[in-house]
PDB file of C-alpha atoms in Angstrom:
ATOM      1  CA  UNK A1469      13.717   7.991  12.972  1.00 85.00           C
ATOM      2  CA  UNK A1470       9.870   7.207  11.705  1.00 90.00           C
ATOM      3  CA  UNK A1471       7.771  10.035  10.573  1.00 92.00           C
ATOM      4  CA  UNK A1472       4.346   9.533  11.773  1.00 96.00           C
ATOM      5  CA  UNK A1473       2.145  10.008   8.216  1.00 96.00           C
ATOM      6  CA  UNK A1474      -1.387   9.713   9.279  1.00 97.00           C
ATOM      7  CA  UNK A1475      -3.107   8.273  12.295  1.00 97.00           C
ATOM      8  CA  UNK A1476      -6.681   7.829  13.612  1.00 98.00           C
ATOM      9  CA  UNK A1477      -8.157   6.218  16.873  1.00 98.00           C
ATOM     10  CA  UNK A1478      -6.896   2.801  15.545  1.00 98.00           C
ATOM     11  CA  UNK A1479      -4.248   2.599  12.993  1.00 98.00           C
ATOM     12  CA  UNK A1480      -1.277   4.630  12.221  1.00 98.00           C
ATOM     13  CA  UNK A1481       1.305   5.222   9.302  1.00 98.00           C
ATOM     14  CA  UNK A1482       4.747   5.853   9.380  1.00 97.00           C
ATOM     15  CA  UNK A1483       7.789   5.651   7.364  1.00 96.00           C
ATOM     16  CA  UNK A1484       9.960   2.027   7.226  1.00 95.00           C
ATOM     17  CA  UNK A1485      12.609   1.809   9.843  1.00 96.00           C
ATOM     18  CA  UNK A1486      15.491  -0.841   9.567  1.00 97.00           C
ATOM     19  CA  UNK A1487      14.143  -3.045  12.510  1.00 97.00           C
ATOM     20  CA  UNK A1488      10.703  -3.801  10.278  1.00 98.00           C
ATOM     21  CA  UNK A1489      12.732  -5.747   7.693  1.00 98.00           C
ATOM     22  CA  UNK A1490      11.710  -8.897   9.501  1.00 98.00           C
ATOM     23  CA  UNK A1491       8.306  -8.246   8.916  1.00 98.00           C
ATOM     24  CA  UNK A1492       8.544  -7.004   5.507  1.00 97.00           C
ATOM     25  CA  UNK A1493       9.947 -10.268   4.874  1.00 98.00           C
ATOM     26  CA  UNK A1494       7.593 -12.438   6.403  1.00 97.00           C
ATOM     27  CA  UNK A1495       4.655 -10.421   4.712  1.00 97.00           C
ATOM     28  CA  UNK A1496       6.285 -10.668   1.451  1.00 96.00           C
ATOM     29  CA  UNK A1497       6.964 -14.473   2.038  1.00 97.00           C
ATOM     30  CA  UNK A1498       3.787 -15.201   2.242  1.00 97.00           C
ATOM     31  CA  UNK A1499       2.332 -16.726  -0.958  1.00 96.00           C
ATOM     32  CA  UNK A1500      -1.330 -15.643  -0.617  1.00 96.00           C
ATOM     33  CA  UNK A1501      -0.390 -12.378  -0.149  1.00 96.00           C
ATOM     34  CA  UNK A1502       2.093 -12.332  -3.065  1.00 96.00           C
ATOM     35  CA  UNK A1503      -0.898 -14.142  -5.288  1.00 95.00           C
ATOM     36  CA  UNK A1504      -2.109 -10.909  -7.066  1.00 94.00           C
ATOM     37  CA  UNK A1505       0.906  -8.550  -6.812  1.00 93.00           C
ATOM     38  CA  UNK A1506       3.415  -9.234  -9.632  1.00 86.00           C
ATOM     39  CA  UNK A1507       6.204  -8.808  -6.913  1.00 91.00           C
ATOM     40  CA  UNK A1508       8.664 -11.477  -6.659  1.00 92.00           C
ATOM     41  CA  UNK A1509       9.477 -11.978  -2.609  1.00 94.00           C
ATOM     42  CA  UNK A1510      12.276 -10.903  -0.654  1.00 96.00           C
ATOM     43  CA  UNK A1511      15.199 -13.552  -0.697  1.00 96.00           C
ATOM     44  CA  UNK A1512      15.769 -13.106   2.633  1.00 97.00           C
ATOM     45  CA  UNK A1513      15.476 -10.388   5.442  1.00 98.00           C
ATOM     46  CA  UNK A1514      18.858  -9.029   4.402  1.00 98.00           C
ATOM     47  CA  UNK A1515      16.933  -8.277   0.983  1.00 97.00           C
ATOM     48  CA  UNK A1516      13.879  -6.609   2.969  1.00 98.00           C
ATOM     49  CA  UNK A1517      16.490  -4.451   4.969  1.00 98.00           C
ATOM     50  CA  UNK A1518      18.365  -3.264   1.807  1.00 97.00           C
ATOM     51  CA  UNK A1519      15.094  -2.052   0.083  1.00 96.00           C
ATOM     52  CA  UNK A1520      13.812  -0.501   3.308  1.00 96.00           C
ATOM     53  CA  UNK A1521      17.558   1.630   3.322  1.00 95.00           C
ATOM     54  CA  UNK A1522      17.173   2.508  -0.104  1.00 96.00           C
ATOM     55  CA  UNK A1523      13.848   3.422  -0.357  1.00 95.00           C
ATOM     56  CA  UNK A1524      13.556   7.362  -1.085  1.00 93.00           C
ATOM     57  CA  UNK A1525      10.128   7.759  -2.010  1.00 94.00           C
ATOM     58  CA  UNK A1526       9.443   9.860   0.895  1.00 91.00           C
ATOM     59  CA  UNK A1527      11.982  12.159   0.220  1.00 91.00           C
ATOM     60  CA  UNK A1528      11.821  12.372  -3.503  1.00 93.00           C
ATOM     61  CA  UNK A1529       8.191  12.525  -4.024  1.00 94.00           C
ATOM     62  CA  UNK A1530       6.220  13.443  -0.556  1.00 92.00           C
ATOM     63  CA  UNK A1531       4.492   9.989  -0.193  1.00 96.00           C
ATOM     64  CA  UNK A1532       5.329   6.623  -0.377  1.00 95.00           C
ATOM     65  CA  UNK A1533       4.380   3.089   0.879  1.00 96.00           C
ATOM     66  CA  UNK A1534       3.849   3.227   4.629  1.00 97.00           C
ATOM     67  CA  UNK A1535       3.962   0.602   7.736  1.00 98.00           C
ATOM     68  CA  UNK A1536       0.943  -0.083   9.157  1.00 98.00           C
ATOM     69  CA  UNK A1537       0.667   0.083  12.846  1.00 98.00           C
ATOM     70  CA  UNK A1538      -2.394  -1.196  15.132  1.00 98.00           C
ATOM     71  CA  UNK A1539      -2.188   1.083  17.809  1.00 97.00           C
ATOM     72  CA  UNK A1540      -3.404  -1.112  20.607  1.00 97.00           C
ATOM     73  CA  UNK A1541      -1.042  -3.967  20.290  1.00 97.00           C
ATOM     74  CA  UNK A1542       1.906  -1.803  18.560  1.00 96.00           C
ATOM     75  CA  UNK A1543       2.044  -4.651  15.689  1.00 97.00           C
ATOM     76  CA  UNK A1544       2.596  -4.092  11.919  1.00 98.00           C
ATOM     77  CA  UNK A1545      -0.689  -5.207  10.181  1.00 97.00           C
ATOM     78  CA  UNK A1546       0.605  -4.355   6.635  1.00 98.00           C
ATOM     79  CA  UNK A1547       1.682  -1.258   4.364  1.00 98.00           C
ATOM     80  CA  UNK A1548      -0.557   0.994   2.925  1.00 98.00           C
ATOM     81  CA  UNK A1549       0.319   4.270   0.841  1.00 98.00           C
ATOM     82  CA  UNK A1550       0.754   6.650  -2.310  1.00 98.00           C
ATOM     83  CA  UNK A1551       3.507   5.914  -4.804  1.00 97.00           C
ATOM     84  CA  UNK A1552       4.392   8.193  -7.421  1.00 97.00           C
ATOM     85  CA  UNK A1553       4.840   7.100 -11.153  1.00 95.00           C
ATOM     86  CA  UNK A1554       6.886  10.090 -12.997  1.00 92.00           C
ATOM     87  CA  UNK A1555       6.324   7.706 -16.476  1.00 92.00           C
ATOM     88  CA  UNK A1556       2.683   8.483 -15.791  1.00 91.00           C
ATOM     89  CA  UNK A1557       2.767  11.538 -13.393  1.00 94.00           C
ATOM     90  CA  UNK A1558       0.501  10.058 -11.399  1.00 96.00           C
ATOM     91  CA  UNK A1559       0.075   8.723  -8.361  1.00 98.00           C
ATOM     92  CA  UNK A1560      -1.104   5.515  -7.450  1.00 97.00           C
ATOM     93  CA  UNK A1561      -2.917   4.115  -3.840  1.00 98.00           C
ATOM     94  CA  UNK A1562      -1.639   0.696  -2.499  1.00 98.00           C
ATOM     95  CA  UNK A1563      -1.847  -1.864   0.663  1.00 98.00           C
ATOM     96  CA  UNK A1564      -0.853  -5.187   1.294  1.00 98.00           C
ATOM     97  CA  UNK A1565      -1.551  -6.884   4.520  1.00 98.00           C
ATOM     98  CA  UNK A1566      -0.966  -9.765   6.813  1.00 97.00           C
ATOM     99  CA  UNK A1567      -3.380 -13.030   5.907  1.00 96.00           C
ATOM    100  CA  UNK A1568      -4.201 -12.709  10.097  1.00 97.00           C
ATOM    101  CA  UNK A1569      -5.326  -9.117   9.421  1.00 97.00           C
ATOM    102  CA  UNK A1570      -7.841  -9.486   5.910  1.00 97.00           C
ATOM    103  CA  UNK A1571     -11.761  -8.920   6.077  1.00 95.00           C
ATOM    104  CA  UNK A1572     -11.162  -6.811   9.072  1.00 97.00           C
ATOM    105  CA  UNK A1573     -11.497  -3.014   7.565  1.00 97.00           C
ATOM    106  CA  UNK A1574      -8.022  -2.633   8.111  1.00 98.00           C
ATOM    107  CA  UNK A1575      -7.283  -1.838   4.468  1.00 98.00           C
ATOM    108  CA  UNK A1576     -10.008   0.272   4.093  1.00 98.00           C
ATOM    109  CA  UNK A1577      -9.167   2.326   7.241  1.00 98.00           C
ATOM    110  CA  UNK A1578      -5.686   2.562   5.896  1.00 98.00           C
ATOM    111  CA  UNK A1579      -6.335   3.323   2.350  1.00 98.00           C
ATOM    112  CA  UNK A1580      -9.053   6.504   3.668  1.00 98.00           C
ATOM    113  CA  UNK A1581      -6.125   7.821   5.934  1.00 98.00           C
ATOM    114  CA  UNK A1582      -3.633   7.759   2.700  1.00 98.00           C
ATOM    115  CA  UNK A1583      -6.569   9.160   0.372  1.00 98.00           C
ATOM    116  CA  UNK A1584      -6.749  12.165   3.679  1.00 97.00           C
ATOM    117  CA  UNK A1585      -3.013  12.865   2.988  1.00 97.00           C
ATOM    118  CA  UNK A1586      -3.053  12.779  -0.473  1.00 97.00           C
ATOM    119  CA  UNK A1587      -6.167  15.317  -0.670  1.00 97.00           C
ATOM    120  CA  UNK A1588      -5.192  17.351   2.157  1.00 97.00           C
ATOM    121  CA  UNK A1589      -1.102  17.473   2.580  1.00 96.00           C
ATOM    122  CA  UNK A1590      -0.154  16.626  -1.115  1.00 96.00           C
ATOM    123  CA  UNK A1591      -3.126  18.923  -2.301  1.00 97.00           C
ATOM    124  CA  UNK A1592      -3.788  16.185  -5.187  1.00 97.00           C
ATOM    125  CA  UNK A1593      -6.901  15.860  -7.184  1.00 98.00           C
ATOM    126  CA  UNK A1594      -6.448  12.553  -8.393  1.00 98.00           C
ATOM    127  CA  UNK A1595      -5.375   9.215  -7.064  1.00 98.00           C
ATOM    128  CA  UNK A1596      -5.394   6.437  -9.034  1.00 98.00           C
ATOM    129  CA  UNK A1597      -5.079   2.316  -7.768  1.00 98.00           C
ATOM    130  CA  UNK A1598      -5.331  -0.955  -9.472  1.00 97.00           C
ATOM    131  CA  UNK A1599      -6.009  -4.490  -8.827  1.00 98.00           C
ATOM    132  CA  UNK A1600      -6.081  -7.577 -10.741  1.00 98.00           C
ATOM    133  CA  UNK A1601      -9.081  -8.722 -11.975  1.00 98.00           C
ATOM    134  CA  UNK A1602      -9.423 -12.249  -9.805  1.00 97.00           C
ATOM    135  CA  UNK A1603      -8.527 -10.056  -6.142  1.00 97.00           C
ATOM    136  CA  UNK A1604     -11.542  -9.210  -5.601  1.00 97.00           C
ATOM    137  CA  UNK A1605     -11.288  -8.215  -2.050  1.00 97.00           C
ATOM    138  CA  UNK A1606      -9.144  -5.453  -3.033  1.00 98.00           C
ATOM    139  CA  UNK A1607     -11.808  -4.725  -5.094  1.00 98.00           C
ATOM    140  CA  UNK A1608     -14.173  -4.342  -2.869  1.00 98.00           C
ATOM    141  CA  UNK A1609     -11.649  -1.976  -0.851  1.00 98.00           C
ATOM    142  CA  UNK A1610     -11.147   0.730  -3.612  1.00 98.00           C
ATOM    143  CA  UNK A1611     -14.997   0.511  -4.460  1.00 98.00           C
ATOM    144  CA  UNK A1612     -15.856   1.176  -0.632  1.00 97.00           C
ATOM    145  CA  UNK A1613     -13.436   3.901  -0.867  1.00 98.00           C
ATOM    146  CA  UNK A1614     -14.655   5.605  -3.804  1.00 98.00           C
ATOM    147  CA  UNK A1615     -12.574   4.625  -6.628  1.00 98.00           C
ATOM    148  CA  UNK A1616     -14.182   4.152  -9.710  1.00 98.00           C
ATOM    149  CA  UNK A1617     -13.413   1.850 -12.525  1.00 98.00           C
ATOM    150  CA  UNK A1618     -12.107   3.093 -15.366  1.00 98.00           C
ATOM    151  CA  UNK A1619     -10.811  -0.244 -17.915  1.00 98.00           C
ATOM    152  CA  UNK A1620      -8.968  -3.890 -17.483  1.00 98.00           C
ATOM    153  CA  UNK A1621      -5.284  -3.977 -18.982  1.00 97.00           C
ATOM    154  CA  UNK A1622      -3.404  -7.072 -19.184  1.00 97.00           C
ATOM    155  CA  UNK A1623       0.193  -6.370 -17.921  1.00 94.00           C
ATOM    156  CA  UNK A1624       2.457  -8.974 -16.449  1.00 91.00           C
ATOM    157  CA  UNK A1625       0.873 -12.083 -16.816  1.00 93.00           C
ATOM    158  CA  UNK A1626      -2.519 -10.571 -14.838  1.00 96.00           C
ATOM    159  CA  UNK A1627      -5.771  -8.533 -15.965  1.00 98.00           C
ATOM    160  CA  UNK A1628      -5.092  -5.154 -13.881  1.00 98.00           C
ATOM    161  CA  UNK A1629      -8.080  -3.717 -13.301  1.00 98.00           C
ATOM    162  CA  UNK A1630      -7.510   0.485 -13.165  1.00 98.00           C
ATOM    163  CA  UNK A1631      -9.268   2.914 -11.052  1.00 98.00           C
ATOM    164  CA  UNK A1632      -9.666   6.479 -10.400  1.00 98.00           C
ATOM    165  CA  UNK A1633     -11.006   8.385  -7.161  1.00 98.00           C
ATOM    166  CA  UNK A1634     -10.972  12.629  -7.936  1.00 97.00           C
ATOM    167  CA  UNK A1635     -11.187  14.587  -4.582  1.00 96.00           C
TER     168      UNK A1635
END
């Protein structure tokens, strides 16, 4: 059963369901979507389903990557959420949208819902984020949401811009 994490008049964020596997596979199958992620695409819908069914971040850390649902159409737009990195002991905001939903404000809207959840529900005072230096659209989203640039570091073949947001 899905848990609704946050919502506004336009979108809702909820936990993943097994029936989201096809969407998740299709999202990650688009090379333009994956260009600046550093993540491999799923090889099949079954791989996406296995990922979803094994995903336990919400139960373990009270946060995770959540599917974004457009409330009017009921369609999945992408995902957005907060990931806990135990080694760094920090919480990271991330997002990924279907290409047809780019440049429409959905990433910023979902990011703001996640920031509100991080601050009001989780009681976080700091949230981090990173984006590849060439991913200007994601950098703009982070800046619009009040994240401050810290530094750029090479990792996994990319130059990652690191950002921080305090509440």
